[in-house]
Coordinates of C-alpha atoms (C1' of nucleotides) in Angstrom, one line a residue:
Chain A
M1080 CA 0.7 10.5 13.4
S1081 CA 4.3 9.7 12.8
W1082 CA 4.7 9.8 9.1
S1083 CA 8.3 11.1 8.9
I1084 CA 7.4 13.6 6.2
L1085 CA 4.4 15.1 8.0
T1086 CA 6.5 15.4 11.2
M1087 CA 9.2 17.2 9.3
L1088 CA 6.6 19.4 7.6
R1089 CA 5.4 20.5 11.0
E1090 CA 8.6 20.7 12.9
N1091 CA 11.1 21.8 10.3
P1092 CA 9.5 22.8 7.0
D1093 CA 12.7 24.5 5.8
L1094 CA 14.5 21.2 6.0
L1095 CA 11.8 19.5 4.0
K1096 CA 12.1 22.3 1.4
E1097 CA 15.8 21.5 1.1
H1098 CA 14.9 17.9 0.2
V1099 CA 12.4 19.1 -2.4
K1100 CA 15.0 21.4 -3.9
K1101 CA 17.4 18.5 -4.2
R1102 CA 14.9 17.0 -6.5
Y1103 CA 14.7 20.2 -8.5
M1104 CA 11.0 20.3 -7.8
D1105 CA 9.2 23.5 -6.8
P1106 CA 9.8 24.0 -3.1
S1107 CA 6.6 26.0 -2.8
I1108 CA 4.7 22.7 -2.6
V1109 CA 6.1 22.5 1.0
D1110 CA 4.8 26.0 1.8
K1111 CA 1.4 25.0 0.4
A1112 CA 1.2 21.8 2.4
H1113 CA 2.4 23.6 5.5
R1114 CA -0.1 26.4 5.2
L1115 CA -3.0 24.0 4.5
D1116 CA -2.0 21.7 7.4
Q1117 CA -2.1 24.6 9.8
E1118 CA -5.4 26.0 8.4
W1119 CA -6.9 22.5 8.6
R1120 CA -5.9 22.0 12.2
K1121 CA -7.4 25.4 13.2
L1122 CA -10.6 24.8 11.3
L1123 CA -10.9 21.3 12.7
T1124 CA -10.6 22.5 16.3
L1125 CA -13.4 25.1 15.6
V1126 CA -15.7 22.5 14.0
Q1127 CA -15.1 20.2 16.9
E1128 CA -16.1 22.9 19.4
V1129 CA -19.3 23.5 17.6
R1130 CA -20.0 19.8 17.4
H1131 CA -19.4 19.5 21.1
R1132 CA -21.9 22.3 21.9
H1133 CA -24.4 20.5 19.7
N1134 CA -23.8 17.2 21.2
V1135 CA -24.3 18.6 24.7
I1136 CA -27.7 20.1 23.8
S1137 CA -28.7 17.0 21.9
R1138 CA -28.2 14.9 24.9
E1139 CA -30.1 17.3 27.1
I1140 CA -33.1 17.2 24.9
S1141 CA -34.1 13.7 25.9
K1142 CA -34.0 14.7 29.6
V1143 CA -35.9 18.0 29.7
P1144 CA -39.7 18.5 29.9
E1145 CA -41.8 19.8 27.1
P1146 CA -41.7 23.6 26.7
E1147 CA -38.0 23.5 27.4
K1148 CA -37.5 20.7 25.0
Q1149 CA -38.8 22.7 22.0
R1150 CA -36.5 25.6 22.8
K1151 CA -33.5 23.3 22.9
I1152 CA -34.4 21.7 19.6
E1153 CA -34.5 25.2 18.1
E1154 CA -31.1 26.0 19.5
A1155 CA -29.7 22.7 18.2
K1156 CA -31.0 23.5 14.7
K1157 CA -29.2 26.9 14.8
L1158 CA -26.0 25.2 15.8
L1159 CA -26.4 22.8 12.9
E1160 CA -26.6 25.6 10.4
E1161 CA -23.4 27.0 11.7
L1162 CA -21.9 23.6 11.7
S1163 CA -22.7 22.7 8.2
R1164 CA -21.2 26.0 7.0
L1165 CA -18.0 25.3 8.9
E1166 CA -18.0 21.6 7.8
S1167 CA -18.1 22.3 4.1
E1168 CA -15.3 24.8 4.6
L1169 CA -13.4 22.1 6.5
K1170 CA -14.0 19.5 3.8
R1171 CA -12.6 21.8 1.2
V1172 CA -9.5 22.5 3.2
E1173 CA -9.1 18.9 4.2
D1174 CA -9.2 17.8 0.5
E1175 CA -6.7 20.4 -0.4
R1176 CA -4.4 19.4 2.5
E1177 CA -4.7 15.8 1.6
Q1178 CA -3.8 16.4 -2.0
A1179 CA -0.9 18.7 -0.9
L1180 CA 0.4 15.9 1.3
L1181 CA 0.1 13.3 -1.4
D1182 CA 2.1 15.7 -3.7
L1183 CA 5.1 15.7 -1.4
P1184 CA 7.9 13.4 -2.6
N1185 CA 10.0 11.3 -0.2
V1186 CA 13.0 12.9 1.4
V1187 CA 16.4 12.4 -0.2
H1188 CA 18.9 10.2 1.6
E1189 CA 22.2 11.9 2.4
S1190 CA 24.2 9.4 0.2
V1191 CA 22.2 10.4 -3.0
P1192 CA 24.2 12.5 -5.5
I1193 CA 22.7 15.9 -6.1
G1194 CA 21.8 16.8 -9.7
P1195 CA 18.9 17.6 -12.0
D1196 CA 19.0 14.5 -14.3
D1197 CA 20.6 11.2 -15.0
S1198 CA 23.9 12.7 -16.1
Y1199 CA 24.5 13.2 -12.4
N1200 CA 24.1 9.5 -11.6
V1201 CA 27.2 8.1 -10.0
P1202 CA 28.4 4.6 -10.7
V1203 CA 29.5 2.9 -7.4
R1204 CA 30.9 -0.3 -8.7
F1205 CA 31.5 -2.4 -11.8
W1206 CA 31.5 -6.1 -12.5
G1207 CA 32.5 -8.2 -15.4
K1208 CA 34.6 -7.9 -18.5
P1209 CA 32.6 -6.0 -21.1
R1210 CA 33.3 -6.6 -24.8
V1211 CA 33.9 -3.2 -26.3
W1212 CA 33.8 -2.6 -30.0
E1213 CA 36.8 -0.4 -31.0
G1214 CA 34.5 2.2 -32.3
Y1215 CA 32.9 2.6 -28.9
L1216 CA 36.2 2.8 -26.9
E1217 CA 35.9 6.5 -26.2
Q1218 CA 32.3 6.2 -25.1
F1219 CA 33.2 3.3 -22.9
K1220 CA 35.8 5.4 -21.1
Q1221 CA 33.2 8.1 -20.6
Q1222 CA 31.1 5.6 -18.7
T1223 CA 34.0 4.2 -16.6
E1224 CA 37.2 6.1 -16.3
K1225 CA 35.4 9.4 -16.1
Y1226 CA 34.2 8.2 -12.7
G1227 CA 37.6 6.9 -11.6
F1228 CA 37.0 3.2 -12.4
K1229 CA 39.4 1.1 -14.4
V1230 CA 37.2 -1.6 -15.9
E1231 CA 38.9 -4.6 -17.5
H1232 CA 37.5 -5.0 -20.9
E1233 CA 37.9 -6.9 -24.2
I1234 CA 38.3 -4.9 -27.3
I1235 CA 36.7 -6.4 -30.4
N1236 CA 37.0 -5.3 -34.0
W1237 CA 33.6 -6.5 -35.1
K1238 CA 30.5 -4.6 -34.2
P1239 CA 27.9 -6.8 -32.6
V1240 CA 24.4 -6.6 -34.1
G1241 CA 21.9 -4.6 -32.1
H1242 CA 19.4 -6.6 -30.1
A1243 CA 16.4 -5.5 -32.2
D1244 CA 18.1 -6.7 -35.4
V1245 CA 19.2 -10.0 -33.8
L1246 CA 15.7 -10.6 -32.7
E1247 CA 13.9 -10.0 -36.0
N1248 CA 16.6 -10.5 -38.7
V1249 CA 19.4 -12.7 -37.4
L1250 CA 17.4 -15.1 -35.2
G1251 CA 14.0 -14.6 -36.7
L1252 CA 12.5 -15.3 -33.3
G1253 CA 10.5 -12.1 -32.9
N1254 CA 7.9 -10.1 -34.9
T1255 CA 7.2 -6.6 -33.8
L1256 CA 5.8 -5.5 -37.1
K1257 CA 2.8 -7.9 -36.9
A1258 CA 2.4 -7.0 -33.3
S1259 CA 2.2 -3.3 -34.0
E1260 CA -0.3 -4.0 -36.7
V1261 CA -2.7 -5.9 -34.4
A1262 CA -1.9 -4.3 -31.0
G1263 CA 0.2 -1.2 -31.6
S1264 CA 3.9 -0.2 -31.3
R1265 CA 5.9 -1.6 -28.4
F1266 CA 4.1 -4.9 -28.6
Y1267 CA 5.8 -8.1 -29.8
Y1268 CA 5.5 -11.7 -30.7
L1269 CA 8.3 -13.9 -29.5
F1270 CA 8.8 -17.4 -30.7
D1271 CA 10.4 -20.7 -29.8
D1272 CA 13.8 -20.4 -28.1
L1273 CA 13.2 -16.8 -26.9
V1274 CA 10.0 -17.9 -25.2
F1275 CA 11.9 -20.7 -23.4
L1276 CA 14.5 -18.1 -22.5
D1277 CA 11.9 -15.8 -21.0
M1278 CA 10.5 -18.7 -18.9
A1279 CA 13.9 -19.9 -17.9
L1280 CA 14.9 -16.4 -16.7
L1281 CA 11.8 -16.2 -14.5
M1282 CA 12.5 -19.7 -13.0
Y1283 CA 16.1 -18.8 -12.5
A1284 CA 15.3 -15.7 -10.5
I1285 CA 12.5 -17.4 -8.6
D1286 CA 14.7 -20.3 -7.7
S1287 CA 17.5 -18.0 -6.5
L1288 CA 15.4 -15.8 -4.3
T1289 CA 13.2 -18.5 -2.8
S1290 CA 16.4 -20.2 -1.9
K1291 CA 17.4 -17.1 0.0
G1292 CA 14.2 -17.2 2.0
Y1293 CA 12.0 -14.9 0.1
R1294 CA 8.3 -16.0 0.0
L1295 CA 7.1 -16.7 -3.5
V1296 CA 3.9 -14.8 -4.5
L1297 CA 1.7 -14.8 -7.6
P1298 CA -0.2 -11.5 -7.0
P1299 CA -3.3 -9.8 -8.6
Y1300 CA -2.5 -8.2 -11.9
M1301 CA -5.0 -5.5 -11.4
L1302 CA -5.6 -3.2 -8.4
R1303 CA -8.2 -0.5 -7.3
H1304 CA -7.5 3.2 -7.7
K1305 CA -7.2 3.8 -4.0
V1306 CA -4.4 1.2 -3.8
M1307 CA -2.6 2.3 -6.9
M1308 CA -2.5 5.8 -5.5
G1309 CA -0.7 4.4 -2.4
V1310 CA 2.2 3.0 -4.4
I1311 CA 2.9 5.5 -7.1
D1312 CA 2.8 9.2 -7.6
L1313 CA 0.5 11.0 -10.0
K1314 CA 3.0 11.4 -12.7
A1315 CA 3.7 7.6 -12.8
F1316 CA 0.0 7.1 -12.9
E1317 CA -0.4 9.2 -16.0
D1318 CA 2.7 7.8 -17.8
A1319 CA 2.5 4.1 -17.0
I1320 CA -0.9 2.9 -15.9
Y1321 CA -3.6 1.2 -18.0
K1322 CA -7.1 1.4 -16.8
I1323 CA -9.8 -1.2 -17.3
E1324 CA -12.8 0.5 -18.9
G1325 CA -15.9 0.7 -16.8
E1326 CA -14.3 -0.8 -13.7
D1327 CA -12.3 0.6 -10.8
L1328 CA -9.3 -1.5 -11.8
Y1329 CA -5.9 -0.7 -13.1
L1330 CA -3.3 -3.1 -14.6
I1331 CA -0.2 -3.3 -12.5
A1332 CA 3.0 -1.9 -14.0
T1333 CA 5.1 -4.2 -11.7
A1334 CA 4.4 -6.8 -9.0
E1335 CA 5.8 -4.2 -6.6
H1336 CA 2.3 -2.6 -6.7
S1337 CA 0.5 -5.7 -5.7
L1338 CA 3.1 -6.7 -3.1
A1339 CA 2.9 -3.4 -1.4
A1340 CA -0.9 -3.9 -1.4
L1341 CA -0.5 -7.3 0.2
H1342 CA -0.4 -5.7 3.7
A1343 CA -2.3 -2.5 3.0
F1344 CA -4.3 -1.1 5.9
E1345 CA -2.6 -3.6 8.3
D1346 CA -0.6 -3.3 11.5
I1347 CA 2.5 -5.4 11.5
P1348 CA 4.1 -6.5 14.8
E1349 CA 7.8 -5.8 14.9
D1350 CA 8.7 -9.4 15.5
D1351 CA 7.2 -10.3 12.1
L1352 CA 9.6 -8.0 10.3
P1353 CA 11.3 -8.1 7.9
L1354 CA 8.8 -9.7 5.5
K1355 CA 10.6 -10.7 2.3
Y1356 CA 8.6 -11.5 -0.8
V1357 CA 9.4 -12.4 -4.4
G1358 CA 6.6 -11.9 -6.8
V1359 CA 6.2 -12.9 -10.4
S1360 CA 3.8 -11.2 -12.8
P1361 CA 3.3 -9.7 -16.1
C1362 CA 3.9 -5.9 -16.2
F1363 CA 1.8 -3.5 -18.2
R1364 CA 3.1 0.0 -19.0
K1365 CA 1.9 2.8 -21.2
E1366 CA 5.4 4.2 -21.6
A1367 CA 3.6 7.5 -22.3
G1368 CA 6.5 9.6 -21.2
A1369 CA 9.0 7.7 -23.3
G1370 CA 8.4 9.6 -26.5
S1371 CA 10.1 7.8 -29.4
R1372 CA 12.9 6.3 -27.3
D1373 CA 13.7 2.6 -27.9
L1374 CA 10.9 2.1 -30.3
K1375 CA 12.7 -0.8 -32.0
G1376 CA 12.8 -4.3 -30.5
I1377 CA 11.8 -5.4 -27.0
F1378 CA 13.8 -3.1 -24.8
R1379 CA 11.0 -0.8 -23.9
V1380 CA 7.6 -2.5 -24.3
H1381 CA 4.0 -2.3 -23.0
Q1382 CA 4.1 -5.7 -21.5
F1383 CA 6.7 -8.1 -20.1
H1384 CA 7.3 -10.5 -17.3
K1385 CA 9.2 -9.6 -14.2
V1386 CA 10.3 -11.2 -11.0
E1387 CA 10.3 -8.6 -8.2
Q1388 CA 11.7 -8.4 -4.7
Y1389 CA 9.6 -6.6 -2.1
V1390 CA 10.5 -6.1 1.6
Y1391 CA 8.7 -4.7 4.6
A1392 CA 11.2 -3.6 7.2
K1393 CA 11.7 -1.9 10.5
P1394 CA 13.0 1.7 9.8
E1395 CA 16.4 0.9 11.4
D1396 CA 16.9 -2.0 9.1
S1397 CA 15.8 -0.7 5.8
W1398 CA 19.2 0.7 4.6
S1399 CA 21.0 -2.5 5.1
L1400 CA 18.2 -4.4 3.4
M1401 CA 18.5 -2.2 0.4
E1402 CA 22.0 -3.4 0.1
E1403 CA 20.8 -7.0 0.3
L1404 CA 18.2 -6.4 -2.5
I1405 CA 20.7 -4.9 -4.9
S1406 CA 23.2 -7.6 -4.1
N1407 CA 20.6 -10.3 -4.8
A1408 CA 20.1 -8.7 -8.2
E1409 CA 23.8 -8.7 -8.8
D1410 CA 24.1 -12.4 -8.0
L1411 CA 21.6 -13.0 -10.7
F1412 CA 23.3 -10.9 -13.4
R1413 CA 26.7 -12.4 -12.5
G1414 CA 25.1 -15.8 -13.1
L1415 CA 23.9 -14.6 -16.5
E1416 CA 27.5 -13.5 -17.3
L1417 CA 26.3 -9.9 -18.1
P1418 CA 28.8 -7.2 -17.3
Y1419 CA 27.1 -4.5 -15.3
R1420 CA 27.6 -1.4 -13.1
I1421 CA 25.7 -0.3 -10.1
V1422 CA 24.6 3.4 -10.3
N1423 CA 23.5 5.6 -7.5
I1424 CA 20.7 7.6 -9.0
A1425 CA 20.8 11.4 -8.8
S1426 CA 18.3 13.3 -6.7
G1427 CA 16.6 14.9 -9.7
D1428 CA 16.2 11.5 -11.4
L1429 CA 14.6 9.8 -8.4
G1430 CA 10.9 8.9 -8.5
A1431 CA 8.8 10.6 -5.8
P1432 CA 8.4 7.4 -3.8
A1433 CA 12.1 6.7 -3.4
A1434 CA 14.5 8.1 -0.9
K1435 CA 17.4 6.4 -2.7
K1436 CA 17.6 4.3 -5.8
Y1437 CA 20.2 2.0 -7.3
D1438 CA 20.1 0.9 -10.9
L1439 CA 21.9 -2.1 -12.2
E1440 CA 22.9 -1.3 -15.8
V1441 CA 24.3 -3.9 -18.2
W1442 CA 26.8 -3.0 -20.9
M1443 CA 25.1 -3.2 -24.3
P1444 CA 27.9 -3.8 -26.8
A1445 CA 25.9 -2.8 -29.9
Q1446 CA 24.9 0.5 -28.4
G1447 CA 28.1 1.3 -26.5
L1448 CA 26.0 2.1 -23.4
Y1449 CA 25.3 0.8 -19.9
R1450 CA 21.5 0.4 -19.8
E1451 CA 19.1 -0.1 -17.0
M1452 CA 18.1 -3.7 -16.2
V1453 CA 17.2 -3.4 -12.5
S1454 CA 15.9 -0.7 -10.3
C1455 CA 16.2 -1.0 -6.5
S1456 CA 14.6 1.6 -4.2
N1457 CA 14.1 2.3 -0.5
T1458 CA 10.8 4.0 -0.3
T1459 CA 11.1 4.3 3.5
D1460 CA 7.6 5.2 4.8
W1461 CA 6.3 7.0 1.6
Q1462 CA 4.2 4.0 0.4
S1463 CA 3.3 2.7 3.9
Y1464 CA 1.9 6.1 4.9
R1465 CA -0.4 6.1 1.9
L1466 CA -1.4 2.5 2.4
K1467 CA -1.6 2.7 6.2
I1468 CA 0.8 -0.1 6.8
R1469 CA 2.0 0.4 10.4
L1470 CA 4.6 -1.0 12.7
I1471 CA 3.5 -2.1 16.1
R1472 CA 6.4 -2.1 18.7
R1473 CA 6.2 -4.4 21.6
K1474 CA 6.6 -1.5 24.0
G1475 CA 5.4 2.0 23.9
M1476 CA 2.4 3.7 22.4
I1477 CA 4.2 5.3 19.5
K1478 CA 2.8 4.4 16.2
E1479 CA 5.1 4.2 13.2
Y1480 CA 5.0 3.3 9.6
V1481 CA 7.0 0.4 8.3
H1482 CA 9.6 0.9 5.6
T1483 CA 9.2 -0.7 2.3
L1484 CA 11.7 -1.6 -0.4
N1485 CA 11.5 -3.0 -3.9
S1486 CA 13.9 -4.2 -6.5
T1487 CA 13.8 -5.9 -9.8
A1488 CA 15.2 -9.4 -9.8
V1489 CA 14.8 -10.0 -13.5
A1490 CA 12.7 -8.3 -16.1
S1491 CA 12.4 -10.8 -18.9
T1492 CA 12.4 -8.9 -22.3
R1493 CA 15.0 -6.4 -21.2
T1494 CA 17.3 -9.1 -19.9
I1495 CA 16.8 -11.0 -23.2
T1496 CA 18.1 -7.9 -25.1
A1497 CA 21.2 -7.9 -22.9
I1498 CA 21.8 -11.6 -23.6
L1499 CA 21.3 -11.1 -27.3
E1500 CA 24.1 -8.4 -27.4
N1501 CA 26.5 -9.7 -24.8
L1502 CA 26.5 -13.4 -25.6
Q1503 CA 26.3 -12.9 -29.3
N1504 CA 29.0 -14.7 -31.4
E1505 CA 30.4 -13.6 -34.7
D1506 CA 28.4 -16.3 -36.5
G1507 CA 25.1 -14.9 -35.2
T1508 CA 24.5 -17.6 -32.6
I1509 CA 23.8 -16.7 -29.0
T1510 CA 25.4 -18.6 -26.2
V1511 CA 23.0 -19.6 -23.5
P1512 CA 24.3 -18.5 -20.0
R1513 CA 25.2 -21.6 -18.0
A1514 CA 23.1 -20.7 -15.1
L1515 CA 20.0 -20.9 -17.3
R1516 CA 20.6 -24.4 -18.7
K1517 CA 19.1 -26.1 -15.7
Y1518 CA 15.8 -24.3 -16.3
L1519 CA 15.8 -24.8 -20.0
E1520 CA 16.2 -28.6 -19.5
A1521 CA 12.6 -28.5 -18.2
F1522 CA 11.6 -28.2 -21.9
N1523 CA 12.3 -30.9 -24.5
K1524 CA 12.6 -28.4 -27.3
A1525 CA 14.4 -25.7 -25.5
P1526 CA 18.0 -24.7 -26.6
R1527 CA 20.9 -26.1 -24.5
D1528 CA 24.2 -24.4 -25.4
Y1529 CA 23.3 -22.0 -28.2
I1530 CA 20.4 -20.3 -29.8
H1531 CA 20.6 -20.6 -33.5
P1532 CA 19.3 -18.5 -36.3
V1533 CA 16.1 -19.9 -37.7
K1534 CA 16.6 -21.1 -41.3
K1535 CA 14.8 -19.0 -43.8
E1536 CA 12.0 -21.1 -45.1
K1537 CA 11.5 -19.5 -48.5
S1538 CA 14.3 -17.6 -50.2
P1539 CA 13.2 -14.5 -52.1
Chain B
rG1331 C1' -25.5 -12.3 -12.8
rC1332 C1' -29.9 -13.7 -9.6
rC1333 C1' -32.1 -15.0 -4.7
rG1334 C1' -31.3 -15.3 0.6
rG1335 C1' -28.1 -14.5 5.1
rG1336 C1' -24.3 -11.6 7.1
rG1337 C1' -20.1 -7.5 8.2
rU1338 C1' -20.2 -4.0 15.8
rC1339 C1' -13.4 -1.3 19.5
rG1340 C1' -7.3 -7.7 18.3
rC1341 C1' -11.0 -12.2 18.6
rC1342 C1' -16.2 -13.8 20.1
rU1343 C1' -20.7 -11.5 21.0
rA1344 C1' -25.3 -8.1 22.8
rG1345 C1' -27.8 -3.9 21.0
rC1346 C1' -31.2 -3.1 15.3
rC1347 C1' -37.9 -4.7 15.0
rU1348 C1' -39.6 0.0 18.9
rG1349 C1' -33.6 6.0 17.2
rG1350 C1' -31.4 9.0 22.8
rU1351 C1' -23.5 8.8 25.5
rA1352 C1' -21.8 0.9 22.2
rG1353 C1' -22.6 -3.3 26.8
rG1354 C1' -20.4 -8.2 28.0
rG1355 C1' -16.8 -12.2 27.5
rC1356 C1' -11.8 -13.7 25.9
rG1357 C1' -6.9 -12.1 24.8
rC1358 C1' -3.1 -8.5 25.5
rC1359 C1' -0.6 -4.3 28.4
rG1360 C1' 0.1 -1.7 33.1
rG1361 C1' -0.8 -1.4 38.4
rC1362 C1' -2.5 -3.4 43.2
rC1363 C1' -2.8 -7.7 46.4
rU1364 C1' -0.7 -12.4 47.5
rG1365 C1' 6.5 -14.6 50.0
rC1366 C1' 6.1 -18.8 44.2
rU1367 C1' 2.0 -20.4 41.0
rA1368 C1' -3.1 -19.7 40.5
rA1369 C1' -7.0 -16.7 41.7
rG1370 C1' -8.8 -11.8 42.8
rC1371 C1' -9.1 -6.4 42.3
rC1372 C1' -8.3 -1.6 39.5
rG1373 C1' -7.1 0.8 35.0
rG1374 C1' -5.8 0.6 29.8
rU1375 C1' -6.3 -1.7 25.1
rG1376 C1' -9.7 2.1 17.1
rG1377 C1' -8.5 7.0 14.5
rG1378 C1' -7.6 12.3 14.9
rG1379 C1' -6.9 17.5 17.0
rG1380 C1' -4.5 19.7 21.3
rA1381 C1' 1.5 21.6 25.3
rA1382 C1' -2.3 19.9 28.5
rA1383 C1' -7.1 19.6 30.5
rC1384 C1' -10.0 17.8 27.3
rC1385 C1' -12.7 17.3 22.8
rC1386 C1' -14.2 15.3 18.1
rC1387 C1' -14.9 11.1 15.1
rG1388 C1' -15.6 5.7 14.9
rC1389 C1' -20.6 -0.2 14.5
rG1390 C1' -17.9 -2.6 6.1
rC1391 C1' -17.8 2.2 2.7
rG1392 C1' -20.6 6.5 0.9
rG1393 C1' -25.0 9.4 0.9
rG1394 C1' -30.1 10.6 3.0
rU1395 C1' -34.0 11.4 7.0
rU1396 C1' -33.8 13.5 12.2
rC1397 C1' -32.3 18.1 17.4
rA1398 C1' -30.3 12.9 17.7
rA1399 C1' -28.6 6.9 13.5
rA1400 C1' -25.1 0.7 15.1
rU1401 C1' -30.6 1.2 14.9
rC1402 C1' -34.8 4.0 9.7
rC1403 C1' -34.1 4.8 3.9
rC1404 C1' -30.9 4.7 -0.7
rG1405 C1' -26.4 3.3 -3.4
rC1406 C1' -21.8 0.5 -3.3
rC1407 C1' -17.9 -3.1 -1.5
rC1408 C1' -16.7 -7.7 0.8
rC1409 C1' -17.9 -12.6 3.1
rC1410 C1' -21.2 -17.1 3.5
rG1411 C1' -25.1 -20.4 1.3
rG1412 C1' -28.2 -21.7 -3.0
rC1413 C1' -29.1 -21.1 -8.4
rG1414 C1' -27.1 -19.7 -13.1
rC1415 C1' -22.9 -19.1 -16.3
rC1416 C1' -18.0 -20.8 -17.3
rA1417 C1' -11.7 -22.5 -18.6

RNA sequence: GCCGGGGUCGCCUAGCCUGGUAGGGCGCCGGCCUGCUAAGCCGGUGGGGGAAACCCCGCGCGGGUUCAAAUCCCGCCCCCGGCGCCA
């Protein structure tokens, strides 16, 4: 027992409540967990006492002669009746306690801005020289100067075409209508150059991170329920996760899930830490909570490819490793020539697993908005407690849970939308970021400098 | 998917048929002894509750039988071998 949240629940429940309040969640979940934990401990002690009495008698039975023996057996049976009554009560309380503990979100790091929703997110730095259409100047200032940043930008008098239109109408390299007919909305067909671009983005991110010493992993794309519960909260489960019918299997929504599972139920010696991984996988998401947001194009879709960073760390190292992860992602987006800002996510907008989260948001010229491309979280010991991933120190008997962190490196389709808007030229061509050319060269038919609109085959 | 064999405290292994506190070896940690090394001796080395004494649980997982299950019965998971199917 040294899950930081359980320790806080027992030693300072009021402090834990403060953390829950920061998330604008109902603080009574702390009272509930606290009450159930105490009740459980009391009941457990009682059950163990009765079991002890039964064990003592049970052992005596084999040693005593006959008439005595029958009497002891009767006595043991009596105790069993009492025991089974208490045990079913214990089981009930235990289940409730377990659920109450699983309902608790992570604590909130002191550096996290407090506020109920994403309007309280705080940009911490900007990079690049965004192209701002004159009609979006005011909006741009709202997203930069309002926070005290003077961001160098280029004002343009033509409005770039939105990524969804570029995809289907300008380039003609995507078909979401056909996909929605045969699979549903938020699916897509991509063709030719955009497929090469998708592949190149993955290779680019893989190359960059493996060069930095991250171990490359191709993980399972499906996991069991027990494992899924270890990495996400119930709400994410309902909003995001697809289930395989008739099997205890769920499609991963990110390689983060399988990478967390890689060391599930293991003890990790402190000398092995940090363990740094870079996983590549398809991601499957229901987007059930998204409503009708971003229905057009490939910004928010049910499946895409992603390269993901995942780190297991000693608790004392996790905060500096979080900076490393976000800075790795920044390196990638600077290479892609996409102007971005890093945002410190407000307490009310954090997912339950994260103690702190940075988003990397790229300026989208056609929308006049910075939009999320990368999400980087320190989940401290929230996931490792659930997955029983422990830290073994060389000295001392104290058991701890490792800290785990995750961050996007590149999510393919979303990054493609950012390229389509930012590297768009007035003539409708798309400039290929220099950093990707090396990876496109692997394919004979891949684009080199520009992606060109496909010529209309038949004119109406 | 079918047939057979297997899963025991970090590793190896005994116990299972015939139910009665899970034993041994190795490794590791601590202590003792020895002027170094080696050897030897003692203790510890799964999870949980408890301030502690101590207690409970633990033989892949979950049920059942029994006063009592590693051991008997049922279901499931995983590993090995064979057969089948297959990109």
